[in-house]
Coordinates of C-alpha atoms in Angstrom, one line a residue:
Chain A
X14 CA 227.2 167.9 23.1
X15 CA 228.1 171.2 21.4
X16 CA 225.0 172.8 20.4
X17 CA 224.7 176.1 17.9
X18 CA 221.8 177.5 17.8
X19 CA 220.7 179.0 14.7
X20 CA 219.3 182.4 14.2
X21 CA 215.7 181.5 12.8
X22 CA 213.6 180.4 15.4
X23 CA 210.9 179.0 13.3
X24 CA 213.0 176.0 11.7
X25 CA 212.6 174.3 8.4
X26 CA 212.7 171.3 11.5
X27 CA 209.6 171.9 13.1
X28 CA 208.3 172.7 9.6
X29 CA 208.4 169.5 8.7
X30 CA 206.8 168.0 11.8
X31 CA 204.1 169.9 11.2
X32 CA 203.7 168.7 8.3
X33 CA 203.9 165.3 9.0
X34 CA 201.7 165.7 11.9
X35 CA 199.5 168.7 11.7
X36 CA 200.6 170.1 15.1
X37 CA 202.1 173.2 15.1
X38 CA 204.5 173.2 18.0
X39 CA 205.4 176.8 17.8
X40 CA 202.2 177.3 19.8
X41 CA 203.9 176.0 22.8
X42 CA 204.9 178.8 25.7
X43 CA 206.8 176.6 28.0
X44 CA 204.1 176.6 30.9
X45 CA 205.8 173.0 31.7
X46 CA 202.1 171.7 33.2
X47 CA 203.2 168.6 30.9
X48 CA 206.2 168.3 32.5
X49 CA 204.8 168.1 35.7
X50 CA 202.4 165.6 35.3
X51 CA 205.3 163.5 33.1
X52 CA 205.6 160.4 34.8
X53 CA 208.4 159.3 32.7
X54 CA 210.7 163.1 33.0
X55 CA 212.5 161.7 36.1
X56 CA 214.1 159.3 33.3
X57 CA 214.3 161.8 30.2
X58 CA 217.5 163.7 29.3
X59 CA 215.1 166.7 27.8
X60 CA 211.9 167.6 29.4
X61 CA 209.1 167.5 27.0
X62 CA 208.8 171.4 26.5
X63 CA 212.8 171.6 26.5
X64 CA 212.2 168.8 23.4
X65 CA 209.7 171.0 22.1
X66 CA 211.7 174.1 22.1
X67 CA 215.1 172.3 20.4
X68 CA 212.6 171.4 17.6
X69 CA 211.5 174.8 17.3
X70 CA 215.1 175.5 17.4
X71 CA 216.0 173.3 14.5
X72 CA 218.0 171.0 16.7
X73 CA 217.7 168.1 14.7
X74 CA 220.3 165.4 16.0
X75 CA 219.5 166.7 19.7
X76 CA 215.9 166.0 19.8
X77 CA 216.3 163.2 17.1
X78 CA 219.3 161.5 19.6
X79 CA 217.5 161.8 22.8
X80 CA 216.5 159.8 25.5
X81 CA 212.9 161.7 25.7
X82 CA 211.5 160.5 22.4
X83 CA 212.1 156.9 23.3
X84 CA 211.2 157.3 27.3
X85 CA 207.9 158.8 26.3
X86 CA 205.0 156.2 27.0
X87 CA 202.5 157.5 25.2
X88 CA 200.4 157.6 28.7
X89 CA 198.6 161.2 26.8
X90 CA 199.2 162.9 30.4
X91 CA 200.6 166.2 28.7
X92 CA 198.1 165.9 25.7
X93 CA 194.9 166.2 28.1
X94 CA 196.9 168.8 30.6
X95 CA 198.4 171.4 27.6
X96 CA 196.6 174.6 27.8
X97 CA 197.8 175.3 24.0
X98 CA 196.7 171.8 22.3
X99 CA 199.6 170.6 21.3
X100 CA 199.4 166.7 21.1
X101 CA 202.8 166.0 22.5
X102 CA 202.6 162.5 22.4
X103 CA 201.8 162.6 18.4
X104 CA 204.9 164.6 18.1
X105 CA 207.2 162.2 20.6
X106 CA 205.7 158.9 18.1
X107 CA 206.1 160.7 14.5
X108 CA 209.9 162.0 15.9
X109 CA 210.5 157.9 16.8
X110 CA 209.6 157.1 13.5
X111 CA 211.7 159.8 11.9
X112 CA 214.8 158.8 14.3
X113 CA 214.5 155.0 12.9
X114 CA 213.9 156.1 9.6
X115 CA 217.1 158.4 9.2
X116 CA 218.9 156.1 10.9
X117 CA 220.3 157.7 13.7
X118 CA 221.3 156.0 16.2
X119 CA 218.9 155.9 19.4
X120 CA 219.9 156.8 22.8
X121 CA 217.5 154.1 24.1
X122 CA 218.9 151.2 22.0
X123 CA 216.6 148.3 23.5
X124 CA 213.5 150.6 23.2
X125 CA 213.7 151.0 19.7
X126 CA 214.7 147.6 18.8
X127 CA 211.9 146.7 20.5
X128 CA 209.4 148.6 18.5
X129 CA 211.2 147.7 14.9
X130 CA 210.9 143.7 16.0
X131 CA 207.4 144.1 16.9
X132 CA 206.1 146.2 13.8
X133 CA 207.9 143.6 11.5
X134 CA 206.2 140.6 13.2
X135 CA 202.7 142.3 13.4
X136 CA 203.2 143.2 9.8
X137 CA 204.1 139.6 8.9
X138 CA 201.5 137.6 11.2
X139 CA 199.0 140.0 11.1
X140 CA 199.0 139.5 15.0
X141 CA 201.5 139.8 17.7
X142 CA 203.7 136.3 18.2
X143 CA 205.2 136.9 21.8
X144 CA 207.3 134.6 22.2
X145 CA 208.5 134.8 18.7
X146 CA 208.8 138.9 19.8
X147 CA 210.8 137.7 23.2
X148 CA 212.9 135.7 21.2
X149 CA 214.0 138.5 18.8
X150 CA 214.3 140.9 21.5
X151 CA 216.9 138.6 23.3
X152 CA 218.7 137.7 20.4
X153 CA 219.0 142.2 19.8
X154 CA 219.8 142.8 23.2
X155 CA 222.0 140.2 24.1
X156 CA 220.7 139.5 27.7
X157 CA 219.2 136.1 27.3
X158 CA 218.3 135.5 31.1
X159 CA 216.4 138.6 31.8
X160 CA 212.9 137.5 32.7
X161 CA 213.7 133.8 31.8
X162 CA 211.9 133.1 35.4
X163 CA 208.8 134.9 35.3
X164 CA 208.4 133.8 31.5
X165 CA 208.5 130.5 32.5
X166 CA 206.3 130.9 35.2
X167 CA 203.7 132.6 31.9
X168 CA 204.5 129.5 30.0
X169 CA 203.0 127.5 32.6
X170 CA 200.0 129.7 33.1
X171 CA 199.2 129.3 29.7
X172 CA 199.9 132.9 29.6
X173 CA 202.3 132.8 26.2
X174 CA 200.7 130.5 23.3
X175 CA 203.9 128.3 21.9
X176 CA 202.8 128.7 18.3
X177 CA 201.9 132.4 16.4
X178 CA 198.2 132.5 16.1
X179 CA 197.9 132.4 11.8
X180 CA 194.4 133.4 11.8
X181 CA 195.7 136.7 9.9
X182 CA 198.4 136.0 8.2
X183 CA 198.7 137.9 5.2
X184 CA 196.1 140.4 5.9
X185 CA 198.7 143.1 6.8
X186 CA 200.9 142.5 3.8
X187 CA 201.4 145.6 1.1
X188 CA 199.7 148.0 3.8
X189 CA 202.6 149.7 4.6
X190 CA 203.9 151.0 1.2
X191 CA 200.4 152.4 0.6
X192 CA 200.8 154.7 4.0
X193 CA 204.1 155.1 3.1
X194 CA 203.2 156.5 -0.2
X195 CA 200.3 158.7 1.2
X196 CA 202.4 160.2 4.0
X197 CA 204.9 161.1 0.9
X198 CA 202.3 162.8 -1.1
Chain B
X6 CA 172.5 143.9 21.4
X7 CA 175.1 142.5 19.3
X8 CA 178.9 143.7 19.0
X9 CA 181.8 142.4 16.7
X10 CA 183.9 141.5 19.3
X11 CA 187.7 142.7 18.7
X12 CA 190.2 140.7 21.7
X13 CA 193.6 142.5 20.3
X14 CA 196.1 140.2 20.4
X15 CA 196.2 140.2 24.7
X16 CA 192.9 138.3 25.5
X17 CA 194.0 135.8 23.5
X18 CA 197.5 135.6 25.4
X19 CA 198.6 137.2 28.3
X20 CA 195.0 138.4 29.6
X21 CA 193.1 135.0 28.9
X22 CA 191.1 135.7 32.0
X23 CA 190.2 138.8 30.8
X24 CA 188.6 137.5 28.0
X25 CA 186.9 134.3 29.9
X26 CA 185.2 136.6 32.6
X27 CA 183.7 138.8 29.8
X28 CA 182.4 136.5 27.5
X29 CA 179.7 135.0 30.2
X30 CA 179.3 138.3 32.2
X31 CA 178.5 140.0 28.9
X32 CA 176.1 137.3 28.2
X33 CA 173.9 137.6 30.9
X34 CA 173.5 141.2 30.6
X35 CA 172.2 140.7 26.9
X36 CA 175.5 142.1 25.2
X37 CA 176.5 139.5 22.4
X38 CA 179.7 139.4 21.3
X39 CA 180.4 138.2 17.8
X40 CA 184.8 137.6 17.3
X41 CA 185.3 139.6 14.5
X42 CA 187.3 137.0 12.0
X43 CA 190.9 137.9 10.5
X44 CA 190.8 140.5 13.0
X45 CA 194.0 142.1 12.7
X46 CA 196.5 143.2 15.9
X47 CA 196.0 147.6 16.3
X48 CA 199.8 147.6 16.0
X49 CA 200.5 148.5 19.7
X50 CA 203.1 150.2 21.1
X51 CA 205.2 148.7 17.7
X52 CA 203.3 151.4 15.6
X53 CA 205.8 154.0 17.0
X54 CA 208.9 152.4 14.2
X55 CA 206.6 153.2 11.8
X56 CA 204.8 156.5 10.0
X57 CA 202.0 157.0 12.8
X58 CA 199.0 157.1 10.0
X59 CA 199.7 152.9 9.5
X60 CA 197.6 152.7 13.1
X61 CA 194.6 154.7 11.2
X62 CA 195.1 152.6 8.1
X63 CA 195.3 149.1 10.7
X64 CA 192.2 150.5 12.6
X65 CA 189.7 151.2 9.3
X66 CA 190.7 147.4 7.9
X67 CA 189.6 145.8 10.8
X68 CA 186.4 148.6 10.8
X69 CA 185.7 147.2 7.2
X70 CA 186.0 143.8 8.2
X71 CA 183.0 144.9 10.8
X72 CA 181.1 146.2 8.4
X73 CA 181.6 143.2 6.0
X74 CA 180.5 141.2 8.6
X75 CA 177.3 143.5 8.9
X76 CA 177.9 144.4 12.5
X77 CA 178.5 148.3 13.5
X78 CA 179.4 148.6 16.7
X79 CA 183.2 147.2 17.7
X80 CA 183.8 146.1 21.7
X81 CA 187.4 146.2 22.1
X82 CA 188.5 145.8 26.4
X83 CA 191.7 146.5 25.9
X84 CA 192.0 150.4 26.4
X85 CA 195.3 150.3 24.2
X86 CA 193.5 148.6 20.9
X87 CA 190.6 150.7 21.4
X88 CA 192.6 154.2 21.9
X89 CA 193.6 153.3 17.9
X90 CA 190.6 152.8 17.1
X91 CA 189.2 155.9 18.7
X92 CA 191.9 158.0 17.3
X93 CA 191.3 156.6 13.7
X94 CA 187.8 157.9 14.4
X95 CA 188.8 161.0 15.9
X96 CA 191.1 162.4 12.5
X97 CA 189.1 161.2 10.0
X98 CA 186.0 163.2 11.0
X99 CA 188.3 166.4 11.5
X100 CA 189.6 165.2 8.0
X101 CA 186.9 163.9 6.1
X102 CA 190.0 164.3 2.8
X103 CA 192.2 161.4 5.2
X104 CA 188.4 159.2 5.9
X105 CA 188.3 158.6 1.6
X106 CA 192.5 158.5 1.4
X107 CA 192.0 155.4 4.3
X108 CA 189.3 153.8 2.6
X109 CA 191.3 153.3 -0.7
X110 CA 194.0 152.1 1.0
X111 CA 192.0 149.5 3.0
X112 CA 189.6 148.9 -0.2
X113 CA 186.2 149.3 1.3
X114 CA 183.8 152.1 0.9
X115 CA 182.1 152.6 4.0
X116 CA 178.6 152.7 4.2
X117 CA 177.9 153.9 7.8
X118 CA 179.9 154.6 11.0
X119 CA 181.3 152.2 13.0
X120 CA 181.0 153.1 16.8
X121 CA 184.3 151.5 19.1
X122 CA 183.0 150.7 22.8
X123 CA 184.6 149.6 25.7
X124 CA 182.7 147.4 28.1
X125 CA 182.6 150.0 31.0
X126 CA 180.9 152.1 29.0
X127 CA 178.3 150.2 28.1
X128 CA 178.0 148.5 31.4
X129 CA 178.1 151.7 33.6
X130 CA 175.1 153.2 32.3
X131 CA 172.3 153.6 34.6
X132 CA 170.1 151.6 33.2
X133 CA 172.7 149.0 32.9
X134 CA 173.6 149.5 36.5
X135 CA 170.4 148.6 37.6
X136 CA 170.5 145.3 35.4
X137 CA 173.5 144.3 37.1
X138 CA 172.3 145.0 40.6
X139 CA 169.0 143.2 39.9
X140 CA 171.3 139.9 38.6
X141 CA 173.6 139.9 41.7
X142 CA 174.2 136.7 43.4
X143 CA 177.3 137.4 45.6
X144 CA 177.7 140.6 46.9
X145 CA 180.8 141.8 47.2
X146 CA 180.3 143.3 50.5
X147 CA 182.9 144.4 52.9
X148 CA 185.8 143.9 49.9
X149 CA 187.9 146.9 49.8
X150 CA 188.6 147.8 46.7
X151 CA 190.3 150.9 44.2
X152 CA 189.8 151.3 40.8
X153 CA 192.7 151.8 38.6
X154 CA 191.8 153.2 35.1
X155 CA 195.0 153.6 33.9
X156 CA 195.7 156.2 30.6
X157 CA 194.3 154.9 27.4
X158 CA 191.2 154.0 28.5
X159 CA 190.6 158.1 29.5
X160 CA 192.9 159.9 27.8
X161 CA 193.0 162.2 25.9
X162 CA 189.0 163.2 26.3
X163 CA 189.0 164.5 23.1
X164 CA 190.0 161.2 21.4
X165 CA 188.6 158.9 24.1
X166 CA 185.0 160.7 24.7
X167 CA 185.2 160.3 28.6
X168 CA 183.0 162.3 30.9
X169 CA 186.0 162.9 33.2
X170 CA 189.6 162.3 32.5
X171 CA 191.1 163.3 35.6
X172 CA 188.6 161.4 37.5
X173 CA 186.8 159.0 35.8
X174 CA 184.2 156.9 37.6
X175 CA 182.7 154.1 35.7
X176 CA 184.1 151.2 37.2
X177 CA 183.9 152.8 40.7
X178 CA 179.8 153.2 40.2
X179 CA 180.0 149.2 38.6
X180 CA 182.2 148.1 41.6
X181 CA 179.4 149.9 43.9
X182 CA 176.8 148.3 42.4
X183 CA 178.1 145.0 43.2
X184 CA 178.0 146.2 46.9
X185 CA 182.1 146.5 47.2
X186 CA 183.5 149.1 49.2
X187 CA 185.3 151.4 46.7
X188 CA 187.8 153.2 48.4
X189 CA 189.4 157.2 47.1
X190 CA 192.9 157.3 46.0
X191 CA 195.3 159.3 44.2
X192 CA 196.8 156.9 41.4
X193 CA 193.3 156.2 39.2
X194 CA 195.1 157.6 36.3
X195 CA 198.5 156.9 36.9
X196 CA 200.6 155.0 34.2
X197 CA 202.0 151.8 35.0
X198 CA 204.6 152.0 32.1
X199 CA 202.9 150.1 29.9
X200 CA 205.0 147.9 27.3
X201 CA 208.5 149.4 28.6
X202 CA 207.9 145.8 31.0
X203 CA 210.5 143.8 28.8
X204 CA 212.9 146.9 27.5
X205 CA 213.1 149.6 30.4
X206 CA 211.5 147.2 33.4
X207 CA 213.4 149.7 36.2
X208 CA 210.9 151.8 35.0
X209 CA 207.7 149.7 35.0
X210 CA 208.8 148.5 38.7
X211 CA 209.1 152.2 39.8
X212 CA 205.5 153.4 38.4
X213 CA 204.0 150.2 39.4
X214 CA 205.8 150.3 42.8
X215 CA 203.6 154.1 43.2
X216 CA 200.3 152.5 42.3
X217 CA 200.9 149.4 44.7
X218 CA 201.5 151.5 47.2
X219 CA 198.8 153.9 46.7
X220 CA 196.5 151.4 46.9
X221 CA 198.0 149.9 50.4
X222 CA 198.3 153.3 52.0
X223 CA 194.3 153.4 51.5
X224 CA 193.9 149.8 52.9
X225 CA 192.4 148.5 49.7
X226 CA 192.7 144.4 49.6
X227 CA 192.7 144.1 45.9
X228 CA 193.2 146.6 42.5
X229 CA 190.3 146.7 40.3
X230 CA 191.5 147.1 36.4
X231 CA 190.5 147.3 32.9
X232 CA 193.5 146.8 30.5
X233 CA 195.8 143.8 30.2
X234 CA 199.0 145.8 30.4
X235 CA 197.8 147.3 33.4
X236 CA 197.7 143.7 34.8
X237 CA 199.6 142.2 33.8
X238 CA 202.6 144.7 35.2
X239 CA 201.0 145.0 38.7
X240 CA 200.6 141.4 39.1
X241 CA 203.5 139.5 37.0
X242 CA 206.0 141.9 38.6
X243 CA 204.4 143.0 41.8
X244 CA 207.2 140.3 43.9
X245 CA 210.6 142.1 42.1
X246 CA 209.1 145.0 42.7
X247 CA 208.2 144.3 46.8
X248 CA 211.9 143.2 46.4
X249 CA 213.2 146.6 44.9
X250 CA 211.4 148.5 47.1
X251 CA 211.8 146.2 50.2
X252 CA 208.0 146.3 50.3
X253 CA 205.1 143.8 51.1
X254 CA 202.2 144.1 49.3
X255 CA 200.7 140.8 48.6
X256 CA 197.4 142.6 46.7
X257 CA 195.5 140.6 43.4
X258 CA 195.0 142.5 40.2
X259 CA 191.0 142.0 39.5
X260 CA 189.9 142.6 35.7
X261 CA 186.5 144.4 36.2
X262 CA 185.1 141.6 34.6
X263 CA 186.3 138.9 36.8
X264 CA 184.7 140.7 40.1
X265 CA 181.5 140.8 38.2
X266 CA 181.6 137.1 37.2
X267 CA 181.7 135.9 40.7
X268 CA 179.2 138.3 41.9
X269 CA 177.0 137.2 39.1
X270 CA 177.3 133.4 39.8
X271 CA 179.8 132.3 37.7
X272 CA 181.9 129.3 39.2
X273 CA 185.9 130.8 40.0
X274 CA 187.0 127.9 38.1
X275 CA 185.3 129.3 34.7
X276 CA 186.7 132.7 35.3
X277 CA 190.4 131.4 35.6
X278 CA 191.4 133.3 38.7
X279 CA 194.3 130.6 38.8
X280 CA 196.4 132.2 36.0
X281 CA 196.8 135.0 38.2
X282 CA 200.5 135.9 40.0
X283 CA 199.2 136.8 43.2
X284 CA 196.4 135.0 44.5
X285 CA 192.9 136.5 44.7
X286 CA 191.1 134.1 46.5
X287 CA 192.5 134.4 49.7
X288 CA 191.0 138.1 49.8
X289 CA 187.7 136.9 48.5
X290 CA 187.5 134.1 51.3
X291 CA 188.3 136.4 53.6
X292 CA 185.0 138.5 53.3
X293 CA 183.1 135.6 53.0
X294 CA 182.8 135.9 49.3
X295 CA 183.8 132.3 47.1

């Protein structure tokens, strides 16, 4: 990818992650202690810090099109490590959001459809439906027999109910607009 | 002492044993759990399609619901729920402005603070510690075990309120006290990849494949855990990953819970050790426990 780098180093970019998270990520100086306790970085195209840095660069589709934001488990590794406090992981989930919400398409394709079935059903149910959830995700991904043994296997085990668990239907519903219209304030 | 009791949509599912080895074990150290009703799921790893602050907003309507209920104290076991729920904590006392915002969204005006447990904590007290050793049928004695804490349940300190991130012992002193041999190892804190098990499973089997073999390079016969997720991916998917890594490993995934139900007395059969992928009992037999 050809990448320009723009002369302001402090970018409108990591402006408005900061805003949308209260981290300032300008704080970071690239010690890379998150990157070495990263158990996901063997897998990431950008190293946390690297992603940090493009931010703070105001490279948008870069960080926004990466494999890093997606690969990030959320395992808070980095978060307890940093010696500057910057909650990387807060910053890898609001960027996730950001990517599905401008609609750019993600380098991890699965990963993301996963997350956008599951919010929808939890949203609708009020609880997760998993096999309703392993349904969709087939059905997104196109590989129908992956797992089709050992979900069998949970089906027998009484490990998957058959029917979505209604107890809280409806409890969800309307919640997001409100947060949606908070975060926009 | 009594605790609305929230299961998160796993101890109703995939970690059914989970939730059948706490119920009683909780019992009969005097911790009653009440099910919260209409409880609603935390949002788990799904939360990340959407604007982060909907996980504070999930956590305080199921925090309201507690209070309707006129409970104040939540115990959530899975680590992942109960991160949320810490976290929702954790910003809205650093932003008292976000606590009132949150409570006009969710429509209930708190009256007092709702405190989020997780069994260990409550259980690994010393006081507590001695309760359980006093009600010990079975000792565990001569099982080799390691704890495996995984990340949620620890991290980060500032969120979670744990004594020792790095190295956290709670479940090592509870395993103790049920005479088990708890043995050192590197991969306590290690992640196991968490929900990536039905998107990105290469990389479950890979971190999963560490802590397996952590645990066998240390001779321990069985993994001692406290999350679902945890469990479930050491367990479900310990066989392709012995096949990835041409390794044999052949060691159960223990919730906590389950290890102190049978040294407490309760009958295997209640605790359902049978839902398990790979088979417990053989390494309880063998040290004459069961």
């Amino acid at each position: 990818m050809e990448i320009t780098i723009p002369a302001t180093v402090v970018s409108e970019f990591s402006d408005q992650l900061e805003r949308a998270t209260g981290i300032n990520i300008n704080v970071c100086f690239q010690c890379r202690k998150c990157t070495s306790g990263c158990p996901l970085a063997y897998a990431m195209d950008f190293t946390p810090p690297q992603l940090l840095h493009a931010a703070r660069l105001g490279l948008r589709d870069a960080v926004l099109g990466s494999k890093t934001i997606w690969l990030c488990a959320s395992c808070e590794t980095c978060v307890t490590r940093c010696p500057q406090d910057v909650d990387i992981v807060k910053v890898m989930d609001s960027l996730k959001s950001l990517a599905i919400r401008t609609g750019i398409e993600p380098a991890v394709p699965e990963v993301a459809y996963f997350y956008r079935s599951s919010i929808r059903s939890i949203l609708a149910f009020g609880r997760v439906y998993e096999l309703g959830l392993i349904g969709q995700l087939k059905l997104g991904t196109r590989k129908f027999r992956k797992d089709l043994g050992l979900g069998l296997k949970m089906l027998r085990k009484r490990k998957l109910p058959l029917l979505p668990d209604l107890s809280a239907i409806g409890r969800n519903w309307g919640l997001l607009s409100k947060v949606q219209k908070w975060e926009r304030r | 002492m009594k605790y609305a009791y929230y299961p998160g949509c796993s101890l109703h599912s995939t970690a059914r044993e989970y939730d059948s080895s706490l119920l009683p074990v909780c019992r009969m150290l005097g911790m009653e759990l009440d099910e919260l009703r209409h409880w609603v799921c935390c949002g788990s790893s799904a939360i990340y399609a959407a604007p982060w602050r909907l996980s504070l907003a999930i956590a305080f309507k199921n925090m309201a619901q507690v209070e309707k209920q006129g409970m104040s104290e939540m115990m959530i076991p899975c680590p992942a729920c109960l991160s949320k729920f810490k976290r929702a904590r954790y910003e809205t006392t650093r932003q008292p402005e976000w606590r009132q915002k949150l409570e006009t969204i969710v429509g209930h005006k708190f009256k007092r603070d709702i405190v989020v447990r997780h069994p260990l904590e409550v259980m690994s007290g010393e006081g507590m510690l001695a309760e359980v050793r006093r009600l010990v049928k079975v000792k565990l004695s001569g099982l080799k075990l390691v704890c495996y804490y995984g990340c949620l349940l620890t991290r980060p300190p500032e969120v979670t309120g744990a004594e020792d991130a790095e190295y956290p012992q709670s479940m090592d002193r509870l395993m103790r006290s049920l005479d088990a041999t708890v043995m050192e190892w590197g991969n306590r804190t290690d992640c196991c990849g968490a929900s990536f098990a039905l998107t990105r499973t290469d990389i479950v089997r890979k971190l999963s494949h560490d802590i397996l073999e952590g645990a066998r390079q240390v001779g321990a016969q069985a993994i001692v855990v406290a999350c679902p997720l945890c469990q479930l991916n050491l367990d479900a998917r310990q066989t392709e990953v012995e096949k990835e890594y041409g390794a044999s490993y052949n060691i159960p995934i223990f919730y906590f819970t389950e290890l102190m139900g049978i040294a407490l007395g309760i009958p295997g059969r209640n605790l359902l050790l049978e839902r398990h992928f790979v088979d417990g009992v053989p390494a309880l037999k063998g040290v004459g426990i069961l």
